[in-house]
Protein backbone atom coordinates (compact mmCIF):
# COMPACT_ATOMS: atom_id res chain seq x y z
CA MET A 1 -131.99 68.18 -87.03
CA SER A 2 -134.25 66.57 -89.59
CA SER A 3 -134.73 62.83 -89.41
CA LYS A 4 -134.14 62.66 -93.17
CA PRO A 5 -130.69 61.72 -94.48
CA PRO A 6 -128.60 64.86 -95.01
CA ARG A 7 -128.69 64.88 -98.81
CA GLU A 8 -132.41 64.18 -98.91
CA ALA A 9 -133.03 66.97 -96.44
CA ALA A 10 -130.87 69.24 -98.57
CA THR A 11 -133.37 69.21 -101.40
CA ALA A 12 -136.60 68.71 -99.50
CA GLY A 13 -138.85 71.72 -99.55
CA ALA A 14 -136.80 73.67 -102.07
CA GLY A 15 -139.16 76.19 -103.57
CA ALA A 16 -142.06 74.94 -101.43
CA ALA A 17 -143.64 76.28 -98.27
CA ALA A 18 -141.49 75.63 -95.21
CA PRO A 19 -142.96 73.33 -92.54
CA PRO A 20 -143.68 74.88 -89.13
CA GLY A 21 -140.51 75.72 -87.25
CA GLN A 22 -138.33 75.64 -90.36
CA LEU A 23 -136.94 78.54 -92.38
CA GLN A 24 -138.04 79.22 -95.97
CA ARG A 25 -135.67 78.27 -98.81
CA HIS A 26 -135.42 81.51 -100.82
CA ILE A 27 -131.70 81.86 -101.57
CA GLY A 28 -130.17 80.85 -104.92
CA VAL A 29 -126.54 81.03 -106.06
CA PRO A 30 -126.56 84.77 -107.03
CA ASP A 31 -128.14 85.79 -103.73
CA ALA A 32 -125.77 83.58 -101.73
CA VAL A 33 -122.79 85.11 -103.54
CA MET A 34 -124.15 88.57 -102.76
CA ILE A 35 -124.48 87.74 -99.05
CA GLY A 36 -120.89 86.51 -99.06
CA LEU A 37 -119.66 89.65 -100.81
CA GLY A 38 -121.61 91.83 -98.40
CA SER A 39 -119.92 90.03 -95.52
CA MET A 40 -116.37 90.10 -96.90
CA ILE A 41 -116.19 93.35 -98.87
CA GLY A 42 -116.94 95.30 -95.74
CA ALA A 43 -115.32 97.68 -93.34
CA GLY A 44 -112.27 95.42 -92.90
CA ILE A 45 -110.58 96.58 -96.10
CA PHE A 46 -110.85 100.20 -94.95
CA ALA A 47 -109.22 99.47 -91.59
CA SER A 48 -107.09 96.29 -91.74
CA LEU A 49 -104.44 97.36 -94.24
CA ALA A 50 -102.62 99.77 -91.89
CA PRO A 51 -102.16 97.40 -88.89
CA ALA A 52 -101.22 94.59 -91.30
CA ALA A 53 -98.58 96.85 -92.89
CA ARG A 54 -97.22 97.74 -89.43
CA ALA A 55 -96.79 94.02 -88.72
CA ALA A 56 -95.43 92.83 -92.08
CA GLY A 57 -93.79 95.94 -93.55
CA SER A 58 -92.90 95.26 -97.17
CA GLY A 59 -94.19 91.69 -96.74
CA LEU A 60 -97.81 92.87 -96.68
CA LEU A 61 -98.74 91.16 -99.94
CA LEU A 62 -97.24 87.90 -98.64
CA GLY A 63 -99.52 88.20 -95.62
CA LEU A 64 -102.50 88.79 -97.90
CA ALA A 65 -101.61 85.72 -99.98
CA LEU A 66 -101.24 83.55 -96.87
CA ALA A 67 -104.58 84.76 -95.51
CA ALA A 68 -106.17 83.93 -98.87
CA VAL A 69 -104.77 80.37 -98.84
CA VAL A 70 -106.12 79.70 -95.35
CA ALA A 71 -109.44 81.28 -96.31
CA TYR A 72 -109.65 79.06 -99.42
CA CYS A 73 -109.10 75.91 -97.36
CA ASN A 74 -111.66 77.01 -94.78
CA ALA A 75 -114.16 77.91 -97.49
CA THR A 76 -113.76 74.57 -99.24
CA SER A 77 -114.20 72.62 -96.01
CA SER A 78 -117.22 74.73 -95.04
CA ALA A 79 -118.81 74.35 -98.47
CA ARG A 80 -118.57 70.54 -98.45
CA LEU A 81 -120.02 70.37 -94.94
CA ALA A 82 -122.79 72.87 -95.72
CA ALA A 83 -123.90 70.77 -98.69
CA LEU A 84 -124.17 67.73 -96.42
CA TYR A 85 -125.81 69.53 -93.47
CA PRO A 86 -128.04 72.25 -94.94
CA ALA A 87 -129.29 73.63 -91.63
CA SER A 88 -128.86 76.95 -89.88
CA GLY A 89 -125.83 77.21 -87.62
CA GLY A 90 -122.79 76.60 -89.82
CA THR A 91 -119.84 75.08 -87.97
CA TYR A 92 -121.95 74.67 -84.83
CA VAL A 93 -123.88 72.00 -86.74
CA TYR A 94 -120.84 70.50 -88.49
CA GLY A 95 -118.83 70.16 -85.29
CA ARG A 96 -121.79 68.64 -83.47
CA GLU A 97 -122.48 66.08 -86.19
CA ARG A 98 -118.86 65.13 -87.00
CA LEU A 99 -116.87 65.65 -83.79
CA GLY A 100 -119.43 65.58 -81.00
CA ALA A 101 -121.66 67.92 -79.05
CA PHE A 102 -118.87 69.76 -77.20
CA TRP A 103 -116.96 70.80 -80.32
CA GLY A 104 -120.10 72.01 -82.04
CA TYR A 105 -121.03 73.98 -78.95
CA LEU A 106 -117.55 75.52 -78.70
CA ALA A 107 -117.71 76.65 -82.32
CA GLY A 108 -121.15 78.15 -81.77
CA TRP A 109 -120.04 79.86 -78.56
CA ALA A 110 -116.98 81.40 -80.25
CA PHE A 111 -119.12 82.62 -83.14
CA VAL A 112 -122.05 84.04 -81.18
CA VAL A 113 -120.03 85.79 -78.46
CA GLY A 114 -117.27 87.04 -80.73
CA LYS A 115 -119.50 88.16 -83.57
CA THR A 116 -121.97 89.88 -81.24
CA ALA A 117 -119.08 92.10 -80.14
CA SER A 118 -118.15 92.56 -83.80
CA CYS A 119 -121.71 93.70 -84.49
CA ALA A 120 -121.39 96.43 -81.85
CA ALA A 121 -118.01 97.44 -83.25
CA MET A 122 -119.39 97.73 -86.80
CA ALA A 123 -122.35 99.74 -85.54
CA LEU A 124 -119.98 102.17 -83.80
CA THR A 125 -117.89 102.37 -86.97
CA VAL A 126 -121.00 103.48 -88.85
CA GLY A 127 -121.70 106.08 -86.18
CA SER A 128 -118.14 107.44 -86.17
CA TYR A 129 -118.24 108.00 -89.94
CA VAL A 130 -121.80 109.34 -90.22
CA TRP A 131 -121.82 111.67 -87.18
CA PRO A 132 -118.73 111.44 -84.96
CA GLY A 133 -120.26 113.56 -82.21
CA GLN A 134 -123.25 111.23 -81.91
CA ALA A 135 -121.60 107.92 -82.77
CA HIS A 136 -123.46 105.90 -80.12
CA ALA A 137 -126.89 107.23 -81.12
CA ILE A 138 -126.24 106.57 -84.82
CA ALA A 139 -124.93 103.09 -83.97
CA VAL A 140 -128.13 102.21 -82.11
CA ALA A 141 -130.26 103.57 -84.97
CA ALA A 142 -128.29 101.46 -87.46
CA VAL A 143 -128.79 98.31 -85.37
CA VAL A 144 -132.53 98.92 -85.03
CA ALA A 145 -132.95 99.60 -88.76
CA LEU A 146 -130.99 96.54 -89.90
CA THR A 147 -132.68 94.28 -87.36
CA ALA A 148 -136.01 95.43 -88.82
CA VAL A 149 -134.78 94.62 -92.35
CA ASN A 150 -133.69 91.14 -91.27
CA TYR A 151 -136.98 90.60 -89.41
CA ALA A 152 -138.92 91.28 -92.62
CA GLY A 153 -137.30 88.28 -94.31
CA VAL A 154 -134.00 87.22 -95.81
CA GLN A 155 -135.04 88.45 -99.28
CA LYS A 156 -135.18 92.02 -97.97
CA SER A 157 -131.70 91.56 -96.51
CA VAL A 158 -130.39 90.32 -99.86
CA LEU A 159 -131.89 93.30 -101.68
CA LEU A 160 -130.23 95.79 -99.31
CA THR A 161 -126.95 93.85 -99.53
CA ARG A 162 -126.93 94.25 -103.32
CA VAL A 163 -127.12 98.02 -102.96
CA ILE A 164 -124.41 98.08 -100.30
CA VAL A 165 -122.03 95.89 -102.30
CA ALA A 166 -122.51 98.02 -105.43
CA VAL A 167 -121.68 101.22 -103.51
CA VAL A 168 -118.60 99.77 -101.79
CA LEU A 169 -117.23 98.24 -105.00
CA ALA A 170 -117.66 101.57 -106.78
CA VAL A 171 -115.72 103.38 -104.04
CA LEU A 172 -112.91 100.81 -104.02
CA ALA A 173 -112.69 100.93 -107.82
CA ALA A 174 -112.45 104.71 -107.73
CA VAL A 175 -109.60 104.63 -105.18
CA ALA A 176 -107.70 101.94 -107.11
CA THR A 177 -108.13 103.78 -110.44
CA ALA A 178 -107.05 107.13 -108.99
CA SER A 179 -104.00 105.53 -107.37
CA LEU A 180 -102.89 103.51 -110.39
CA THR A 181 -103.25 106.42 -112.81
CA SER A 182 -101.54 109.03 -110.63
CA GLY A 183 -98.02 110.36 -111.03
CA GLY A 184 -97.10 109.13 -107.56
CA VAL A 185 -96.91 105.44 -108.54
CA ASP A 186 -93.56 103.80 -107.78
CA ALA A 187 -93.19 100.08 -108.57
CA ALA A 188 -90.20 99.82 -106.21
CA ARG A 189 -92.64 100.14 -103.29
CA LEU A 190 -93.83 96.59 -103.99
CA GLU A 191 -90.38 95.08 -103.43
CA ILE A 192 -89.97 92.85 -100.37
CA GLY A 193 -87.19 94.08 -98.11
CA ALA A 194 -85.34 92.95 -95.00
CA ASP A 195 -88.08 94.40 -92.77
CA ALA A 196 -90.40 91.54 -93.73
CA THR A 197 -90.07 88.84 -91.07
CA VAL A 198 -91.82 85.49 -90.78
CA ALA A 199 -93.50 86.54 -87.53
CA GLY A 200 -94.61 89.84 -89.03
CA VAL A 201 -96.06 88.21 -92.15
CA LEU A 202 -97.94 85.66 -90.02
CA GLN A 203 -99.40 88.38 -87.81
CA ALA A 204 -100.42 90.39 -90.89
CA ALA A 205 -102.08 87.29 -92.33
CA GLY A 206 -103.98 86.84 -89.07
CA LEU A 207 -105.17 90.45 -89.19
CA LEU A 208 -106.09 90.29 -92.89
CA PHE A 209 -107.81 86.91 -92.61
CA PHE A 210 -110.89 88.48 -91.06
CA ALA A 211 -111.48 90.54 -94.16
CA PHE A 212 -112.17 87.19 -95.85
CA ALA A 213 -114.07 85.51 -93.02
CA GLY A 214 -117.56 86.52 -94.14
CA TYR A 215 -118.14 83.43 -96.29
CA ALA A 216 -119.24 81.71 -93.08
CA ARG A 217 -122.42 83.74 -93.40
CA ILE A 218 -123.34 81.73 -96.52
CA ALA A 219 -122.98 78.46 -94.62
CA THR A 220 -124.99 79.67 -91.61
CA LEU A 221 -127.91 80.31 -93.99
CA GLY A 222 -127.93 76.69 -95.23
CA GLU A 223 -131.55 76.17 -94.17
CA GLU A 224 -132.64 79.10 -96.36
CA ALA A 225 -130.79 78.07 -99.55
CA ARG A 226 -132.59 76.46 -102.47
CA ASP A 227 -130.87 73.15 -103.29
CA PRO A 228 -128.07 73.86 -100.77
CA ALA A 229 -126.01 70.86 -101.96
CA ARG A 230 -125.51 72.81 -105.19
CA THR A 231 -125.96 76.44 -104.10
CA ILE A 232 -123.52 76.68 -101.20
CA PRO A 233 -120.49 74.87 -102.73
CA ARG A 234 -120.81 77.16 -105.77
CA ALA A 235 -121.48 80.41 -103.95
CA ILE A 236 -118.65 80.25 -101.39
CA PRO A 237 -115.69 79.98 -103.83
CA ILE A 238 -117.22 82.54 -106.20
CA ALA A 239 -117.65 85.08 -103.42
CA LEU A 240 -114.17 84.36 -102.05
CA GLY A 241 -112.56 84.64 -105.50
CA ILE A 242 -114.18 87.99 -106.25
CA THR A 243 -113.17 89.31 -102.85
CA LEU A 244 -109.55 88.20 -103.27
CA VAL A 245 -109.28 89.98 -106.62
CA VAL A 246 -110.75 93.18 -105.16
CA TYR A 247 -108.53 93.12 -102.07
CA ALA A 248 -105.36 92.38 -104.05
CA LEU A 249 -106.10 95.24 -106.44
CA VAL A 250 -106.76 97.67 -103.60
CA ALA A 251 -103.69 96.59 -101.61
CA VAL A 252 -101.37 96.89 -104.63
CA SER A 253 -102.73 100.27 -105.67
CA VAL A 254 -102.42 101.71 -102.15
CA LEU A 255 -98.90 100.35 -101.73
CA LEU A 256 -97.83 101.87 -105.05
CA VAL A 257 -98.63 105.40 -103.87
CA LEU A 258 -98.00 105.17 -100.12
CA GLY A 259 -95.38 102.45 -99.78
CA PRO A 260 -95.23 100.10 -96.76
CA GLY A 261 -94.10 102.85 -94.38
CA GLY A 262 -96.75 105.33 -95.44
CA LEU A 263 -99.44 102.68 -95.27
CA ALA A 264 -98.31 101.54 -91.81
CA SER A 265 -98.63 105.07 -90.41
CA ALA A 266 -101.92 105.89 -92.15
CA GLU A 267 -104.95 106.65 -89.98
CA ALA A 268 -107.31 106.15 -92.93
CA PRO A 269 -105.33 104.25 -95.59
CA LEU A 270 -107.71 104.62 -98.53
CA ALA A 271 -108.31 108.31 -97.85
CA ASP A 272 -104.53 108.86 -97.55
CA ALA A 273 -104.01 107.01 -100.83
CA ALA A 274 -106.54 109.32 -102.51
CA ARG A 275 -104.68 112.38 -101.19
CA ALA A 276 -101.33 110.96 -102.36
CA ALA A 277 -102.88 110.44 -105.80
CA ASP A 278 -103.99 114.12 -105.90
CA ALA A 279 -107.63 113.03 -105.77
CA ASP A 280 -108.77 114.96 -102.70
CA TRP A 281 -112.33 114.91 -103.99
CA LEU A 282 -112.34 111.17 -103.23
CA VAL A 283 -111.69 111.61 -99.50
CA PRO A 284 -115.35 112.25 -98.50
CA VAL A 285 -116.42 109.51 -100.92
CA VAL A 286 -114.13 107.08 -99.09
CA GLY A 287 -115.80 108.10 -95.82
CA VAL A 288 -119.21 107.31 -97.28
CA GLY A 289 -117.90 104.01 -98.64
CA ALA A 290 -116.49 103.02 -95.24
CA ALA A 291 -119.80 103.80 -93.51
CA VAL A 292 -121.78 101.82 -96.09
CA ALA A 293 -119.30 98.94 -95.88
CA ALA A 294 -119.71 98.85 -92.10
CA LEU A 295 -123.48 98.74 -92.59
CA GLY A 296 -123.07 95.77 -94.93
CA SER A 297 -120.89 93.95 -92.41
CA LEU A 298 -123.37 94.68 -89.63
CA LEU A 299 -126.31 93.42 -91.70
CA SER A 300 -124.62 90.12 -92.51
CA LEU A 301 -123.30 89.69 -88.96
CA ILE A 302 -126.78 90.01 -87.47
CA LEU A 303 -127.99 87.43 -90.01
CA GLY A 304 -125.24 84.97 -89.12
CA VAL A 305 -125.39 85.36 -85.34
CA SER A 306 -129.17 84.99 -85.26
CA ARG A 307 -129.05 81.76 -87.30
CA THR A 308 -126.37 80.24 -85.08
CA THR A 309 -128.39 81.34 -82.03
CA LEU A 310 -131.41 79.55 -83.56
CA ALA A 311 -129.43 76.32 -84.00
CA MET A 312 -128.05 76.41 -80.46
CA ALA A 313 -131.51 77.17 -79.04
CA ARG A 314 -132.95 74.16 -80.86
CA ASP A 315 -130.44 72.02 -78.95
CA HIS A 316 -131.17 73.81 -75.63
CA HIS A 317 -127.67 75.28 -75.38
CA LEU A 318 -129.49 78.62 -75.35
CA PRO A 319 -133.08 79.22 -74.13
CA HIS A 320 -135.34 77.08 -76.31
CA ALA A 321 -137.77 79.97 -76.80
CA LEU A 322 -135.18 81.50 -79.18
CA ALA A 323 -135.76 78.60 -81.61
CA ALA A 324 -139.08 80.08 -82.74
CA VAL A 325 -139.55 80.80 -86.47
CA HIS A 326 -141.96 83.56 -87.53
CA PRO A 327 -145.00 81.96 -89.25
CA ARG A 328 -145.15 84.66 -91.95
CA PHE A 329 -141.61 85.91 -92.52
CA LYS A 330 -139.95 82.51 -91.88
CA VAL A 331 -137.06 84.03 -89.91
CA PRO A 332 -135.81 83.26 -86.37
CA HIS A 333 -137.52 86.40 -85.12
CA ARG A 334 -136.92 85.98 -81.40
CA ALA A 335 -133.22 85.27 -81.97
CA GLU A 336 -132.97 88.29 -84.26
CA LEU A 337 -134.70 90.57 -81.75
CA LEU A 338 -132.48 89.37 -78.91
CA VAL A 339 -129.28 89.78 -80.95
CA GLY A 340 -130.43 93.23 -82.05
CA ALA A 341 -131.23 94.26 -78.46
CA VAL A 342 -127.89 93.04 -77.07
CA VAL A 343 -125.94 94.73 -79.85
CA ALA A 344 -127.90 97.97 -79.45
CA VAL A 345 -127.22 98.07 -75.69
CA ALA A 346 -123.51 97.37 -76.25
CA ALA A 347 -123.28 100.02 -78.96
CA ALA A 348 -125.07 102.56 -76.76
CA THR A 349 -123.06 102.05 -73.59
CA THR A 350 -119.53 100.93 -74.51
CA ASP A 351 -116.79 101.44 -77.08
CA VAL A 352 -115.79 97.92 -78.06
CA ARG A 353 -113.88 98.79 -81.23
CA GLY A 354 -110.54 98.40 -79.48
CA ALA A 355 -111.51 95.53 -77.19
CA ILE A 356 -112.68 92.68 -79.40
CA GLY A 357 -109.41 90.88 -80.02
CA PHE A 358 -111.09 87.72 -78.78
CA SER A 359 -113.37 87.91 -81.81
CA SER A 360 -110.37 87.42 -84.11
CA PHE A 361 -109.15 84.48 -82.05
CA GLY A 362 -112.66 83.05 -81.88
CA VAL A 363 -113.20 83.13 -85.64
CA LEU A 364 -110.00 81.17 -86.23
CA ALA A 365 -111.08 78.63 -83.57
CA TYR A 366 -114.45 78.39 -85.35
CA TYR A 367 -112.80 77.56 -88.68
CA ALA A 368 -110.32 75.18 -87.07
CA ILE A 369 -113.31 73.11 -85.94
CA ALA A 370 -114.78 73.32 -89.46
CA ASN A 371 -111.59 71.91 -90.95
CA ALA A 372 -111.38 69.17 -88.33
CA SER A 373 -114.99 68.28 -89.17
CA ALA A 374 -114.22 68.17 -92.90
CA TRP A 375 -111.33 65.77 -92.24
CA THR A 376 -113.84 63.17 -91.01
CA LEU A 377 -115.87 63.18 -94.25
CA THR A 378 -115.77 60.12 -96.49
CA SER A 379 -115.39 60.24 -100.26
CA ALA A 380 -119.08 59.33 -100.59
CA GLU A 381 -119.93 62.39 -98.47
CA GLY A 382 -117.98 64.75 -100.74
CA ARG A 383 -114.71 64.87 -98.79
CA PRO A 384 -112.27 67.47 -100.14
CA ALA A 385 -108.67 66.54 -100.91
CA ARG A 386 -107.04 65.64 -97.58
CA ILE A 387 -104.50 68.45 -97.88
CA ILE A 388 -107.24 71.09 -97.72
CA PRO A 389 -108.55 70.52 -94.18
CA VAL A 390 -104.99 69.82 -92.99
CA VAL A 391 -103.68 73.15 -94.32
CA GLY A 392 -106.83 74.91 -93.14
CA LEU A 393 -106.61 73.53 -89.60
CA ALA A 394 -102.87 74.17 -89.28
CA GLY A 395 -103.26 77.64 -90.80
CA CYS A 396 -106.03 78.60 -88.38
CA LEU A 397 -104.01 77.51 -85.36
CA VAL A 398 -100.81 79.22 -86.51
CA LEU A 399 -102.58 82.49 -87.35
CA ALA A 400 -104.55 82.42 -84.09
CA PHE A 401 -101.42 82.22 -81.97
CA ALA A 402 -99.58 84.73 -84.17
CA LEU A 403 -102.09 87.42 -83.20
CA PRO A 404 -101.04 90.06 -80.66
CA LEU A 405 -100.71 88.53 -77.18
CA PRO A 406 -103.70 90.40 -75.66
CA SER A 407 -105.93 89.00 -78.41
CA VAL A 408 -104.67 85.47 -77.78
CA LEU A 409 -105.12 85.71 -74.00
CA THR A 410 -108.59 87.28 -74.23
CA GLY A 411 -109.74 84.85 -76.91
CA ALA A 412 -108.50 81.83 -74.98
CA ALA A 413 -110.23 83.12 -71.83
CA VAL A 414 -113.55 83.47 -73.68
CA LEU A 415 -113.28 79.90 -74.99
CA LEU A 416 -112.50 78.60 -71.50
CA ILE A 417 -115.53 80.41 -70.09
CA GLY A 418 -117.67 78.79 -72.78
CA ALA A 419 -116.23 75.35 -72.04
CA ALA A 420 -116.90 75.82 -68.32
CA ALA A 421 -120.49 76.87 -69.02
CA TYR A 422 -120.95 73.74 -71.16
CA GLY A 423 -119.63 71.50 -68.40
CA ILE A 424 -121.92 73.09 -65.80
CA ALA A 425 -124.95 72.76 -68.08
CA ARG A 426 -124.19 69.09 -68.77
CA SER A 427 -123.86 68.37 -65.06
CA VAL A 428 -127.24 70.00 -64.36
CA GLY A 429 -129.30 68.26 -67.04
CA PRO A 430 -129.02 65.96 -70.06
CA TYR A 431 -128.13 67.38 -73.46
CA ARG A 432 -131.11 67.21 -75.80
CA GLY A 433 -129.49 68.02 -79.14
CA GLY A 434 -127.72 65.95 -81.74
CA PRO A 435 -125.04 63.31 -81.13
């Protein structure tokens, strides 16, 4: 961490050359919003609606609303903390500075391990859409290509994200328009029936929450934002608001033509909605949109994991060699190469799409620590209304334990392994990071 006070460090170097070992501040509000959209408007919307409908039935929209409320609280807490601590690492930094070294480490562990598996899953999703018979090979190629883009600098990543977001939004708009203008629309399908239970709605909210979780990527890039005290608090709610509108529109339009039962049984919900709307020509377009969306998620995930890896390496929680910053491109190049290599190996050798429940649990643990950190802020430090971190923390814990039992057990086991590794490392040598 810089020796400067947080708010002074937040503006130092904006628009100027970065000092050695520090990342370059290139990102303004529009680019930060685009990174957030690329993270959130990703493959999740193509895949999460069906399992959420199976859990909530006709209460699907209630689950979406609950997920949005928790996401808003998390985003607000993260934005206030990111403005105060504009360094790479996101909640790893916030937890370390506000709650102590262990809680920051636990957040970073949950993020890096869980999201590395998510990277492999997104890569395999790309492969399964582009060339099902060679899904692993395509997945590895996608990881290599996007790692190269990230290595060339965050501005290149932002440029590619703009293209990806434009394509995905166009596909989602086409599906929503075809559904809403078809003869198969039935408003009665939006009614909430007796099949909607509290437990089912909570589980659906837990499943849908991760479609919103990408705003963390904006916070992890705090060291690369121009005037982060202004940029990040503006970008996070804008990106979240746009995403909520898009998801609500898509969910309503799909429900109107498929109904809760049809959506729950759908293998490819948006493609099935296009067929139900007599728009079969859209089916291959949806496939392209899903592949592009998965690419966008993968791109932003590699960005976020590499920045958190950089922060943890600076504090010697990971090998310190990973803290290196490229002198020309001003990116954590060793961290990016390592993340890319691990993800490529996982994508080439395993099928983790059905075995990353711990990632869901880990993300909620990550945001729980963010909300607990925000609770400790003073009014002079930009503390949000007290109700926001309280609702955010409670919401994260409730949704985490409302997930399917295998996800809860696996996620808890991963956190325990991380805690044990921390204890062993502390017993071997002194911690050399922040407080």
